[in-house]
Amino acid sequence: MSNKTIQDIENRIASLLKRSDLSVTESRRKILHLFLEQPGALAHGDIERKAGEKFDRVTVYRTLQAFVDKGIIHTIPTADNSIRYALCKDDCSAGHHHDHHIHFVCTNCNNTYCLDDVVTPEIKLPKGYQAEHVEVVVEGVCKNCKG
Amino acid sequence: MSNKTIQDIENRIASLLKRSDLSVTESRRKILHLFLEQPGALAHGDIERKAGEKFDRVTVYRTLQAFVDKGIIHTIPTADNSIRYALCKDDCSAGHHHDHHIHFVCTNCNNTYCLDDVVTPEIKLPKGYQAEHVEVVVEGVCKNCKG
DNA sequence: GATTGTTTTGCAACTATGTTGCCTTTTTAT
DNA sequence: ATAAAAAGGCAACATAGTTGCAAAACAATC
Ligand SMILES: [Mn+2]
Ligand SMILES: [Mn+2]
Ligand SMILES: [Zn+2]
Ligand SMILES: [Zn+2]
C-alpha cells in the first residue's frame, strides 16, 4: 500500500465530513475508517471495542448519532435488539435517507450486510393502513459462510 | 360483564399455561391478561409499568422469556431498539414459532400490530445467500389513526 | 502563524435495561 | 396434609445510553 493510497482515503473521509457540515476530528475520521475498511455493518459494541481505547464511549455515541443525522450511515434493526450501522449510499443526506434495500444477517458469522441491489418489496396492506417505510431483514447463511 | 365471562378468561389463561407446561402463577396470569385485553404488541416497558407495581422487574423478564420459549408470545424487532412482544397464533409451540406475518408500527399512536393476514413476501437474494427467516416491519399510519 | 469564536470531546454522574445467584414462597403432585 | 419442584423477590452486578459542564480541538479570520 503506497502512501498515496492512504492519503486518498484520508482525503475521501475529510471531504465526506466537510460535505456533511461536520468538522474533521480524529474520532470521526477513525470511526469512518472502521466503516470503510469493512464490508458489513458495525454494532455499537464493535465500534466501541475497536475505537474505544482512544475515545470515550460518549464520543462514540455522539459521533454515530451525528453520522445518522447527516445521512452518512443508517441503522439496521435486528432481532437481538442490538442496532447496527452501515454506510449509506451517496444519495443520502441530512434529513433524508434514501435506502430502500434489504439487510441480511448471517446466523453463522453474525455479520450484517446491506444488499444494495435487492429492493424492498411492495407490501399489500389491509384497508386503512398506510405504509411510509418498509424494513426487511433476512436471516440466513451468507455467501462467505456457505461452504 | 358477567362474572362468567371473567371466569372464562381465567380458564382460558390457565389452560394456555398448562398446555405450555408452565405452572399457573399470579404474575403469569396477570401478564397474559395484559396481552389478551389489548390488540397490539407490548414493549417490555409497558408491561413493567402495568404490572411492575405488583411484581419484581426480574419476574417480568423471566415471565416474558418463558412465554417466548414456550411459543406463547413472539418478539417484534423495531427500529428504535425496543423489543416488543405479541401473542402468537395457536400453532406456535415450544421450540418452534410459525409466525410468518408482517408487523406494522404506527408512527402516530406508536402501537405495533401483527398483521396476521399479510404473509411475508418471497425475497429474491443474490447468488450464495440462503434465507432462513424473513422479518418485515412496516412503518406508517394505522387504521385507527387515519382520520 | 497567532487569535478568536465555535464545535467537539472527556469526564462524572445519572437513568435505563438486562442478568445472575441465592434464599423464600408458591405451586403442583402424592 | 406433606414433600418435591418451580417460580418469585431481593440484592448485586453488568451493560447500554443520556446529560451538563469544563477543557480541548477545530475552523475562520486576520
Ligand atoms: Mn443498509
Ligand atoms: Mn406478530
Ligand atoms: Zn456469514
Ligand atoms: Zn396508530
mmCIF file of C-alpha atoms (C1' of nucleotides) and ligand atoms in Angstrom:
data_model
loop_
_atom_site.group_PDB
_atom_site.id
_atom_site.type_symbol
_atom_site.label_atom_id
_atom_site.label_comp_id
_atom_site.label_asym_id
_atom_site.label_seq_id
_atom_site.Cartn_x
_atom_site.Cartn_y
_atom_site.Cartn_z
ATOM 1 C CA MET A 1 0.000 0.000 0.000
ATOM 2 C CA SER A 2 1.605 3.202 -1.122
ATOM 3 C CA ASN A 3 1.473 6.273 0.979
ATOM 4 C CA LYS A 4 -0.595 7.837 -1.749
ATOM 5 C CA THR A 5 -3.440 5.361 -1.258
ATOM 6 C CA ILE A 6 -3.626 6.066 2.435
ATOM 7 C CA GLN A 7 -3.690 9.752 1.663
ATOM 8 C CA ASP A 8 -6.515 9.170 -0.792
ATOM 9 C CA ILE A 9 -8.641 7.528 1.847
ATOM 10 C CA GLU A 10 -7.944 10.317 4.280
ATOM 11 C CA ASN A 11 -8.964 12.859 1.703
ATOM 12 C CA ARG A 12 -12.104 10.964 0.898
ATOM 13 C CA ILE A 13 -13.016 10.900 4.574
ATOM 14 C CA ALA A 14 -12.290 14.581 5.049
ATOM 15 C CA SER A 15 -14.358 15.610 2.058
ATOM 16 C CA LEU A 16 -17.242 13.392 3.169
ATOM 17 C CA LEU A 17 -17.222 15.100 6.553
ATOM 18 C CA LYS A 18 -16.999 18.580 5.113
ATOM 19 C CA ARG A 19 -19.783 17.915 2.652
ATOM 20 C CA SER A 20 -21.897 16.977 5.660
ATOM 21 C CA ASP A 21 -21.027 20.151 7.568
ATOM 22 C CA LEU A 22 -19.116 18.223 10.170
ATOM 23 C CA SER A 23 -15.743 19.369 11.336
ATOM 24 C CA VAL A 24 -12.927 16.928 10.731
ATOM 25 C CA THR A 25 -11.880 15.430 14.035
ATOM 26 C CA GLU A 26 -9.792 12.459 14.998
ATOM 27 C CA SER A 27 -12.661 10.368 16.323
ATOM 28 C CA ARG A 28 -14.837 10.960 13.306
ATOM 29 C CA ARG A 29 -12.002 10.077 10.972
ATOM 30 C CA LYS A 30 -11.241 6.924 12.942
ATOM 31 C CA ILE A 31 -14.848 5.737 13.047
ATOM 32 C CA LEU A 32 -15.383 6.423 9.351
ATOM 33 C CA HIS A 33 -12.230 4.433 8.709
ATOM 34 C CA LEU A 34 -13.756 1.471 10.503
ATOM 35 C CA PHE A 35 -16.768 1.576 8.231
ATOM 36 C CA LEU A 36 -14.727 1.964 5.067
ATOM 37 C CA GLU A 37 -12.315 -0.872 5.732
ATOM 38 C CA GLN A 38 -15.103 -3.350 6.336
ATOM 39 C CA PRO A 39 -17.815 -4.782 4.089
ATOM 40 C CA GLY A 40 -20.593 -5.372 6.609
ATOM 41 C CA ALA A 41 -22.334 -3.370 9.277
ATOM 42 C CA LEU A 42 -20.973 -2.492 12.680
ATOM 43 C CA ALA A 43 -22.733 -2.707 16.009
ATOM 44 C CA HIS A 44 -22.148 -0.021 18.547
ATOM 45 C CA GLY A 45 -20.224 -2.501 20.631
ATOM 46 C CA ASP A 46 -17.877 -3.342 17.747
ATOM 47 C CA ILE A 47 -17.050 0.296 17.280
ATOM 48 C CA GLU A 48 -16.529 0.876 20.939
ATOM 49 C CA ARG A 49 -14.152 -2.055 21.070
ATOM 50 C CA LYS A 50 -12.177 -1.013 18.014
ATOM 51 C CA ALA A 51 -12.059 2.688 18.733
ATOM 52 C CA GLY A 52 -12.976 2.865 22.384
ATOM 53 C CA GLU A 53 -9.497 2.748 23.787
ATOM 54 C CA LYS A 54 -8.720 6.031 22.176
ATOM 55 C CA PHE A 55 -12.114 7.646 22.560
ATOM 56 C CA ASP A 56 -14.718 7.988 25.222
ATOM 57 C CA ARG A 57 -17.905 5.944 24.999
ATOM 58 C CA VAL A 58 -19.925 9.132 24.882
ATOM 59 C CA THR A 59 -17.975 10.337 21.888
ATOM 60 C CA VAL A 60 -18.798 7.139 20.027
ATOM 61 C CA TYR A 61 -22.494 7.605 20.735
ATOM 62 C CA ARG A 62 -22.430 11.217 19.639
ATOM 63 C CA THR A 63 -20.381 10.502 16.552
ATOM 64 C CA LEU A 64 -22.717 7.750 15.378
ATOM 65 C CA GLN A 65 -25.713 9.942 16.060
ATOM 66 C CA ALA A 66 -24.172 12.770 14.048
ATOM 67 C CA PHE A 67 -23.449 10.392 11.160
ATOM 68 C CA VAL A 68 -27.024 9.143 11.161
ATOM 69 C CA ASP A 69 -28.397 12.686 11.273
ATOM 70 C CA LYS A 70 -26.236 13.738 8.370
ATOM 71 C CA GLY A 71 -27.079 10.732 6.222
ATOM 72 C CA ILE A 72 -23.610 9.201 6.333
ATOM 73 C CA ILE A 73 -24.697 5.954 7.953
ATOM 74 C CA HIS A 74 -28.050 4.271 8.539
ATOM 75 C CA THR A 75 -29.298 1.946 11.256
ATOM 76 C CA ILE A 76 -30.330 -1.657 10.771
ATOM 77 C CA PRO A 77 -32.834 -3.189 13.178
ATOM 78 C CA THR A 78 -32.058 -6.725 14.312
ATOM 79 C CA ALA A 79 -33.925 -9.364 16.215
ATOM 80 C CA ASP A 80 -31.450 -9.372 19.066
ATOM 81 C CA ASN A 81 -32.052 -5.727 19.750
ATOM 82 C CA SER A 82 -28.542 -4.529 19.004
ATOM 83 C CA ILE A 83 -28.669 -1.723 16.486
ATOM 84 C CA ARG A 84 -26.169 -2.000 13.687
ATOM 85 C CA TYR A 85 -24.867 0.779 11.495
ATOM 86 C CA ALA A 86 -23.757 0.760 7.880
ATOM 87 C CA LEU A 87 -22.593 3.335 5.358
ATOM 88 C CA CYS A 88 -25.230 4.978 3.230
ATOM 89 C CA LYS A 89 -25.053 5.308 -0.484
ATOM 90 C CA ASP A 90 -24.145 8.753 -1.718
ATOM 91 C CA ASP A 91 -27.699 9.846 -2.322
ATOM 92 C CA CYS A 92 -28.488 10.076 1.373
ATOM 93 C CA SER A 93 -28.175 13.456 3.019
ATOM 94 C CA ALA A 94 -29.065 15.325 6.170
ATOM 95 C CA GLY A 95 -32.713 14.826 6.980
ATOM 96 C CA HIS A 96 -33.335 12.317 4.234
ATOM 97 C CA HIS A 97 -32.237 8.742 3.980
ATOM 98 C CA HIS A 98 -32.958 7.029 0.703
ATOM 99 C CA ASP A 99 -32.015 3.474 1.498
ATOM 100 C CA HIS A 100 -34.583 1.128 0.081
ATOM 101 C CA HIS A 101 -32.510 -2.010 0.195
ATOM 102 C CA ILE A 102 -32.885 -5.014 2.432
ATOM 103 C CA HIS A 103 -30.495 -6.334 5.050
ATOM 104 C CA PHE A 104 -29.083 -9.775 5.595
ATOM 105 C CA VAL A 105 -27.913 -11.147 8.922
ATOM 106 C CA CYS A 106 -25.763 -14.270 8.781
ATOM 107 C CA THR A 107 -26.586 -16.741 11.526
ATOM 108 C CA ASN A 108 -23.133 -18.261 11.154
ATOM 109 C CA CYS A 109 -20.621 -15.411 11.109
ATOM 110 C CA ASN A 110 -23.081 -12.970 12.637
ATOM 111 C CA ASN A 111 -22.226 -10.323 10.068
ATOM 112 C CA THR A 112 -24.847 -7.973 8.727
ATOM 113 C CA TYR A 113 -24.801 -6.923 5.073
ATOM 114 C CA CYS A 114 -26.607 -4.303 3.086
ATOM 115 C CA LEU A 115 -27.927 -5.961 -0.050
ATOM 116 C CA ASP A 116 -27.992 -2.764 -2.028
ATOM 117 C CA ASP A 117 -29.323 -4.428 -5.143
ATOM 118 C CA VAL A 118 -32.305 -6.057 -3.501
ATOM 119 C CA VAL A 119 -35.124 -3.542 -3.390
ATOM 120 C CA THR A 120 -37.705 -3.773 -0.617
ATOM 121 C CA PRO A 121 -40.831 -5.421 -1.964
ATOM 122 C CA GLU A 122 -44.233 -3.805 -2.207
ATOM 123 C CA ILE A 123 -46.411 -4.928 0.671
ATOM 124 C CA LYS A 124 -50.145 -5.083 0.209
ATOM 125 C CA LEU A 125 -51.656 -3.923 3.497
ATOM 126 C CA PRO A 126 -55.208 -4.321 4.794
ATOM 127 C CA LYS A 127 -57.615 -1.428 4.199
ATOM 128 C CA GLY A 128 -56.857 1.611 6.311
ATOM 129 C CA TYR A 129 -53.174 1.036 6.853
ATOM 130 C CA GLN A 130 -50.861 3.453 5.130
ATOM 131 C CA ALA A 131 -47.207 2.482 4.669
ATOM 132 C CA GLU A 132 -44.456 5.052 4.932
ATOM 133 C CA HIS A 133 -41.411 2.864 5.228
ATOM 134 C CA VAL A 134 -40.731 -0.844 4.869
ATOM 135 C CA GLU A 135 -37.896 -2.565 6.656
ATOM 136 C CA VAL A 136 -36.841 -6.070 5.612
ATOM 137 C CA VAL A 137 -34.258 -8.120 7.479
ATOM 138 C CA VAL A 138 -33.438 -11.596 6.187
ATOM 139 C CA GLU A 139 -31.702 -14.107 8.409
ATOM 140 C CA GLY A 140 -29.735 -16.973 6.936
ATOM 141 C CA VAL A 141 -26.315 -18.083 5.761
ATOM 142 C CA CYS A 142 -24.202 -15.577 3.861
ATOM 143 C CA LYS A 143 -22.182 -16.017 0.711
ATOM 144 C CA ASN A 144 -18.900 -16.373 2.557
ATOM 145 C CA CYS A 145 -20.135 -18.898 5.084
ATOM 146 C CA LYS A 146 -21.923 -21.159 2.643
ATOM 147 C CA GLY A 147 -19.302 -23.889 2.314
ATOM 148 C CA MET B 1 -69.568 -8.089 32.115
ATOM 149 C CA SER B 2 -70.918 -11.133 33.838
ATOM 150 C CA ASN B 3 -68.853 -12.979 36.346
ATOM 151 C CA LYS B 4 -68.975 -15.908 33.992
ATOM 152 C CA THR B 5 -67.059 -14.051 31.281
ATOM 153 C CA ILE B 6 -64.266 -13.157 33.649
ATOM 154 C CA GLN B 7 -64.138 -16.750 34.730
ATOM 155 C CA ASP B 8 -63.923 -17.806 31.096
ATOM 156 C CA ILE B 9 -60.878 -15.669 30.503
ATOM 157 C CA GLU B 10 -59.237 -17.000 33.622
ATOM 158 C CA ASN B 11 -59.876 -20.543 32.461
ATOM 159 C CA ARG B 12 -58.529 -19.790 29.039
ATOM 160 C CA ILE B 13 -55.365 -18.362 30.581
ATOM 161 C CA ALA B 14 -54.914 -21.303 32.919
ATOM 162 C CA SER B 15 -55.327 -23.850 30.168
ATOM 163 C CA LEU B 16 -52.927 -21.978 27.916
ATOM 164 C CA LEU B 17 -50.319 -22.060 30.657
ATOM 165 C CA LYS B 18 -50.888 -25.721 31.443
ATOM 166 C CA ARG B 19 -50.712 -26.687 27.791
ATOM 167 C CA SER B 20 -47.314 -24.993 27.733
ATOM 168 C CA ASP B 21 -46.070 -26.865 30.801
ATOM 169 C CA LEU B 22 -45.979 -23.701 32.833
ATOM 170 C CA SER B 23 -47.349 -23.598 36.330
ATOM 171 C CA VAL B 24 -50.160 -21.154 36.862
ATOM 172 C CA THR B 25 -48.909 -18.241 38.905
ATOM 173 C CA GLU B 26 -50.219 -14.794 39.640
ATOM 174 C CA SER B 27 -47.624 -12.937 37.584
ATOM 175 C CA ARG B 28 -48.074 -15.134 34.545
ATOM 176 C CA ARG B 29 -51.838 -14.760 34.705
ATOM 177 C CA LYS B 30 -51.534 -11.007 35.073
ATOM 178 C CA ILE B 31 -49.132 -10.596 32.165
ATOM 179 C CA LEU B 32 -51.178 -12.840 29.891
ATOM 180 C CA HIS B 33 -54.178 -10.724 30.811
ATOM 181 C CA LEU B 34 -52.365 -7.642 29.582
ATOM 182 C CA PHE B 35 -51.787 -9.268 26.216
ATOM 183 C CA LEU B 36 -55.340 -10.527 25.886
ATOM 184 C CA GLU B 37 -57.086 -7.263 26.727
ATOM 185 C CA GLN B 38 -55.092 -5.355 24.135
ATOM 186 C CA PRO B 39 -54.985 -5.555 20.350
ATOM 187 C CA GLY B 40 -51.379 -4.538 19.689
ATOM 188 C CA ALA B 41 -47.986 -5.532 20.929
ATOM 189 C CA LEU B 42 -46.440 -4.625 24.251
ATOM 190 C CA ALA B 43 -42.955 -3.381 24.922
ATOM 191 C CA HIS B 44 -41.188 -4.623 27.985
ATOM 192 C CA GLY B 45 -41.501 -1.174 29.467
ATOM 193 C CA ASP B 46 -45.280 -1.177 29.015
ATOM 194 C CA ILE B 47 -45.574 -4.427 30.859
ATOM 195 C CA GLU B 48 -43.327 -3.329 33.651
ATOM 196 C CA ARG B 49 -45.378 -0.186 34.078
ATOM 197 C CA LYS B 50 -48.706 -2.011 34.064
ATOM 198 C CA ALA B 51 -47.668 -4.996 36.153
ATOM 199 C CA GLY B 52 -44.495 -3.831 37.785
ATOM 200 C CA GLU B 53 -46.002 -2.465 40.954
ATOM 201 C CA LYS B 54 -47.117 -5.898 41.950
ATOM 202 C CA PHE B 55 -44.180 -7.852 40.554
ATOM 203 C CA ASP B 56 -40.469 -7.554 40.512
ATOM 204 C CA ARG B 57 -38.723 -6.441 37.345
ATOM 205 C CA VAL B 58 -36.842 -9.701 37.232
ATOM 206 C CA THR B 59 -40.086 -11.640 37.304
ATOM 207 C CA VAL B 60 -41.328 -9.723 34.279
ATOM 208 C CA TYR B 61 -38.153 -10.533 32.371
ATOM 209 C CA ARG B 62 -38.325 -14.210 33.294
ATOM 210 C CA THR B 63 -42.007 -14.447 32.533
ATOM 211 C CA LEU B 64 -41.637 -12.929 29.082
ATOM 212 C CA GLN B 65 -38.662 -15.163 28.357
ATOM 213 C CA ALA B 66 -40.652 -18.225 29.402
ATOM 214 C CA PHE B 67 -43.547 -17.162 27.183
ATOM 215 C CA VAL B 68 -41.246 -16.730 24.213
ATOM 216 C CA ASP B 69 -39.588 -20.097 24.850
ATOM 217 C CA LYS B 70 -42.943 -21.840 25.011
ATOM 218 C CA GLY B 71 -44.324 -20.212 21.884
ATOM 219 C CA ILE B 72 -46.959 -18.138 23.667
ATOM 220 C CA ILE B 73 -45.617 -14.787 22.517
ATOM 221 C CA HIS B 74 -43.144 -13.684 19.883
ATOM 222 C CA THR B 75 -40.804 -10.740 19.626
ATOM 223 C CA ILE B 76 -41.019 -7.948 17.082
ATOM 224 C CA PRO B 77 -37.863 -6.058 16.145
ATOM 225 C CA THR B 78 -38.237 -2.314 15.843
ATOM 226 C CA ALA B 79 -36.073 0.487 14.592
ATOM 227 C CA ASP B 80 -35.869 2.154 17.986
ATOM 228 C CA ASN B 81 -34.308 -0.876 19.551
ATOM 229 C CA SER B 82 -37.102 -1.612 21.981
ATOM 230 C CA ILE B 83 -38.253 -5.194 21.622
ATOM 231 C CA ARG B 84 -41.999 -5.634 21.514
ATOM 232 C CA TYR B 85 -43.959 -8.763 22.302
ATOM 233 C CA ALA B 86 -47.217 -10.043 20.900
ATOM 234 C CA LEU B 87 -49.353 -13.141 21.310
ATOM 235 C CA CYS B 88 -48.668 -15.988 18.944
ATOM 236 C CA LYS B 89 -51.289 -17.801 16.991
ATOM 237 C CA ASP B 90 -52.171 -21.208 18.338
ATOM 238 C CA ASP B 91 -49.869 -23.092 16.009
ATOM 239 C CA CYS B 92 -46.741 -21.926 17.766
ATOM 240 C CA SER B 93 -45.251 -24.184 20.375
ATOM 241 C CA ALA B 94 -42.151 -24.690 22.450
ATOM 242 C CA GLY B 95 -39.102 -24.588 20.224
ATOM 243 C CA HIS B 96 -40.984 -23.613 17.105
ATOM 244 C CA HIS B 97 -42.543 -20.362 16.187
ATOM 245 C CA HIS B 98 -44.564 -20.330 12.997
ATOM 246 C CA ASP B 99 -45.290 -16.669 12.628
ATOM 247 C CA HIS B 100 -44.898 -15.657 9.033
ATOM 248 C CA HIS B 101 -46.840 -12.463 9.193
ATOM 249 C CA ILE B 102 -45.580 -8.914 8.982
ATOM 250 C CA HIS B 103 -45.699 -6.198 11.603
ATOM 251 C CA PHE B 104 -46.914 -2.659 11.445
ATOM 252 C CA VAL B 105 -45.681 0.189 13.634
ATOM 253 C CA CYS B 106 -47.840 3.291 13.709
ATOM 254 C CA THR B 107 -45.816 6.491 13.701
ATOM 255 C CA ASN B 108 -48.753 8.324 15.210
ATOM 256 C CA CYS B 109 -50.045 6.247 18.130
ATOM 257 C CA ASN B 110 -46.813 4.256 18.372
ATOM 258 C CA ASN B 111 -48.726 0.982 18.561
ATOM 259 C CA THR B 112 -47.404 -2.159 16.971
ATOM 260 C CA TYR B 113 -49.765 -4.593 15.275
ATOM 261 C CA CYS B 114 -49.407 -8.110 13.976
ATOM 262 C CA LEU B 115 -50.936 -8.200 10.509
ATOM 263 C CA ASP B 116 -51.690 -11.880 10.662
ATOM 264 C CA ASP B 117 -53.185 -11.970 7.198
ATOM 265 C CA VAL B 118 -50.250 -10.396 5.433
ATOM 266 C CA VAL B 119 -47.753 -13.100 4.610
ATOM 267 C CA THR B 120 -44.073 -12.220 4.396
ATOM 268 C CA PRO B 121 -43.091 -11.883 0.740
ATOM 269 C CA GLU B 122 -40.576 -14.048 -1.049
ATOM 270 C CA ILE B 123 -37.272 -12.227 -1.334
ATOM 271 C CA LYS B 124 -35.013 -12.959 -4.255
ATOM 272 C CA LEU B 125 -31.469 -12.873 -2.882
ATOM 273 C CA PRO B 126 -28.166 -12.593 -4.741
ATOM 274 C CA LYS B 127 -26.352 -15.838 -5.527
ATOM 275 C CA GLY B 128 -24.861 -17.510 -2.499
ATOM 276 C CA TYR B 129 -27.179 -16.101 0.121
ATOM 277 C CA GLN B 130 -29.529 -18.577 1.728
ATOM 278 C CA ALA B 131 -32.592 -17.272 3.563
ATOM 279 C CA GLU B 132 -33.863 -18.941 6.702
ATOM 280 C CA HIS B 133 -36.177 -16.305 8.069
ATOM 281 C CA VAL B 134 -37.610 -13.057 6.769
ATOM 282 C CA GLU B 135 -38.705 -10.248 9.042
ATOM 283 C CA VAL B 136 -40.786 -7.388 7.674
ATOM 284 C CA VAL B 137 -41.687 -4.296 9.668
ATOM 285 C CA VAL B 138 -43.784 -1.618 8.033
ATOM 286 C CA GLU B 139 -43.920 1.869 9.471
ATOM 287 C CA GLY B 140 -46.813 4.161 8.747
ATOM 288 C CA VAL B 141 -50.230 5.302 9.924
ATOM 289 C CA CYS B 142 -52.566 2.672 11.324
ATOM 290 C CA LYS B 143 -56.248 2.113 10.681
ATOM 291 C CA ASN B 144 -57.332 3.819 13.880
ATOM 292 C CA CYS B 145 -55.164 6.883 13.436
ATOM 293 C CA LYS B 146 -56.003 7.560 9.815
ATOM 294 C CA GLY B 147 -58.593 10.314 10.217
ATOM 295 C "C1'" DG C 1 1.023 31.605 12.051
ATOM 296 C "C1'" DA C 2 -1.254 33.552 16.031
ATOM 297 C "C1'" DT C 3 -6.021 34.935 17.744
ATOM 298 C "C1'" DT C 4 -10.639 34.258 18.467
ATOM 299 C "C1'" DG C 5 -15.188 32.212 18.416
ATOM 300 C "C1'" DT C 6 -17.386 27.795 17.730
ATOM 301 C "C1'" DT C 7 -17.652 22.944 17.954
ATOM 302 C "C1'" DT C 8 -16.390 18.740 19.876
ATOM 303 C "C1'" DT C 9 -14.564 15.969 23.489
ATOM 304 C "C1'" DG C 10 -13.912 13.738 28.050
ATOM 305 C "C1'" DC C 11 -15.427 13.261 32.467
ATOM 306 C "C1'" DA C 12 -18.654 12.475 36.013
ATOM 307 C "C1'" DA C 13 -22.936 11.435 37.312
ATOM 308 C "C1'" DC C 14 -27.060 9.572 36.258
ATOM 309 C "C1'" DT C 15 -31.103 6.640 34.272
ATOM 310 C "C1'" DA C 16 -32.489 2.620 31.951
ATOM 311 C "C1'" DT C 17 -32.083 -2.091 30.676
ATOM 312 C "C1'" DG C 18 -30.908 -6.698 31.437
ATOM 313 C "C1'" DT C 19 -28.625 -10.790 34.062
ATOM 314 C "C1'" DT C 20 -27.320 -13.979 37.898
ATOM 315 C "C1'" DG C 21 -27.174 -16.400 42.465
ATOM 316 C "C1'" DC C 22 -29.438 -17.431 46.459
ATOM 317 C "C1'" DC C 23 -32.949 -17.936 49.666
ATOM 318 C "C1'" DT C 24 -38.039 -17.778 50.459
ATOM 319 C "C1'" DT C 25 -42.625 -18.519 48.852
ATOM 320 C "C1'" DT C 26 -45.876 -20.600 45.928
ATOM 321 C "C1'" DT C 27 -47.388 -24.248 43.155
ATOM 322 C "C1'" DT C 28 -48.004 -28.998 41.948
ATOM 323 C "C1'" DA C 29 -48.114 -33.813 42.728
ATOM 324 C "C1'" DT C 30 -48.829 -37.522 46.005
ATOM 325 C "C1'" DA D 1 -51.542 -32.565 54.581
ATOM 326 C "C1'" DT D 2 -46.878 -33.224 53.013
ATOM 327 C "C1'" DA D 3 -42.945 -33.203 50.183
ATOM 328 C "C1'" DA D 4 -40.670 -32.120 45.935
ATOM 329 C "C1'" DA D 5 -40.310 -28.865 42.325
ATOM 330 C "C1'" DA D 6 -40.871 -24.498 40.364
ATOM 331 C "C1'" DA D 7 -41.182 -19.649 40.496
ATOM 332 C "C1'" DG D 8 -40.668 -15.152 42.782
ATOM 333 C "C1'" DG D 9 -38.201 -11.456 45.324
ATOM 334 C "C1'" DC D 10 -34.071 -9.383 46.615
ATOM 335 C "C1'" DA D 11 -29.508 -7.819 46.106
ATOM 336 C "C1'" DA D 12 -25.799 -7.198 43.498
ATOM 337 C "C1'" DC D 13 -23.949 -6.775 39.272
ATOM 338 C "C1'" DA D 14 -23.246 -5.775 34.172
ATOM 339 C "C1'" DT D 15 -24.243 -3.327 30.086
ATOM 340 C "C1'" DA D 16 -26.397 0.409 27.443
ATOM 341 C "C1'" DG D 17 -27.479 5.060 26.781
ATOM 342 C "C1'" DT D 18 -28.111 10.220 28.282
ATOM 343 C "C1'" DT D 19 -26.974 14.884 30.103
ATOM 344 C "C1'" DG D 20 -24.410 19.083 31.839
ATOM 345 C "C1'" DC D 21 -20.303 21.218 32.039
ATOM 346 C "C1'" DA D 22 -15.456 22.487 31.736
ATOM 347 C "C1'" DA D 23 -11.357 21.589 28.848
ATOM 348 C "C1'" DA D 24 -9.511 20.728 24.378
ATOM 349 C "C1'" DA D 25 -9.615 20.743 19.440
ATOM 350 C "C1'" DC D 26 -11.103 22.803 15.382
ATOM 351 C "C1'" DA D 27 -12.330 26.457 11.723
ATOM 352 C "C1'" DA D 28 -12.348 31.013 10.443
ATOM 353 C "C1'" DT D 29 -10.208 35.398 10.464
ATOM 354 C "C1'" DC D 30 -6.794 38.357 10.486
HETATM 355 MN MN MN E 1 -28.160 -0.907 4.574
HETATM 356 MN MN MN E 2 -46.686 -10.818 15.237
HETATM 357 ZN ZN ZN E 3 -21.684 -15.454 7.285
HETATM 358 ZN ZN ZN E 4 -51.929 4.447 15.128
#
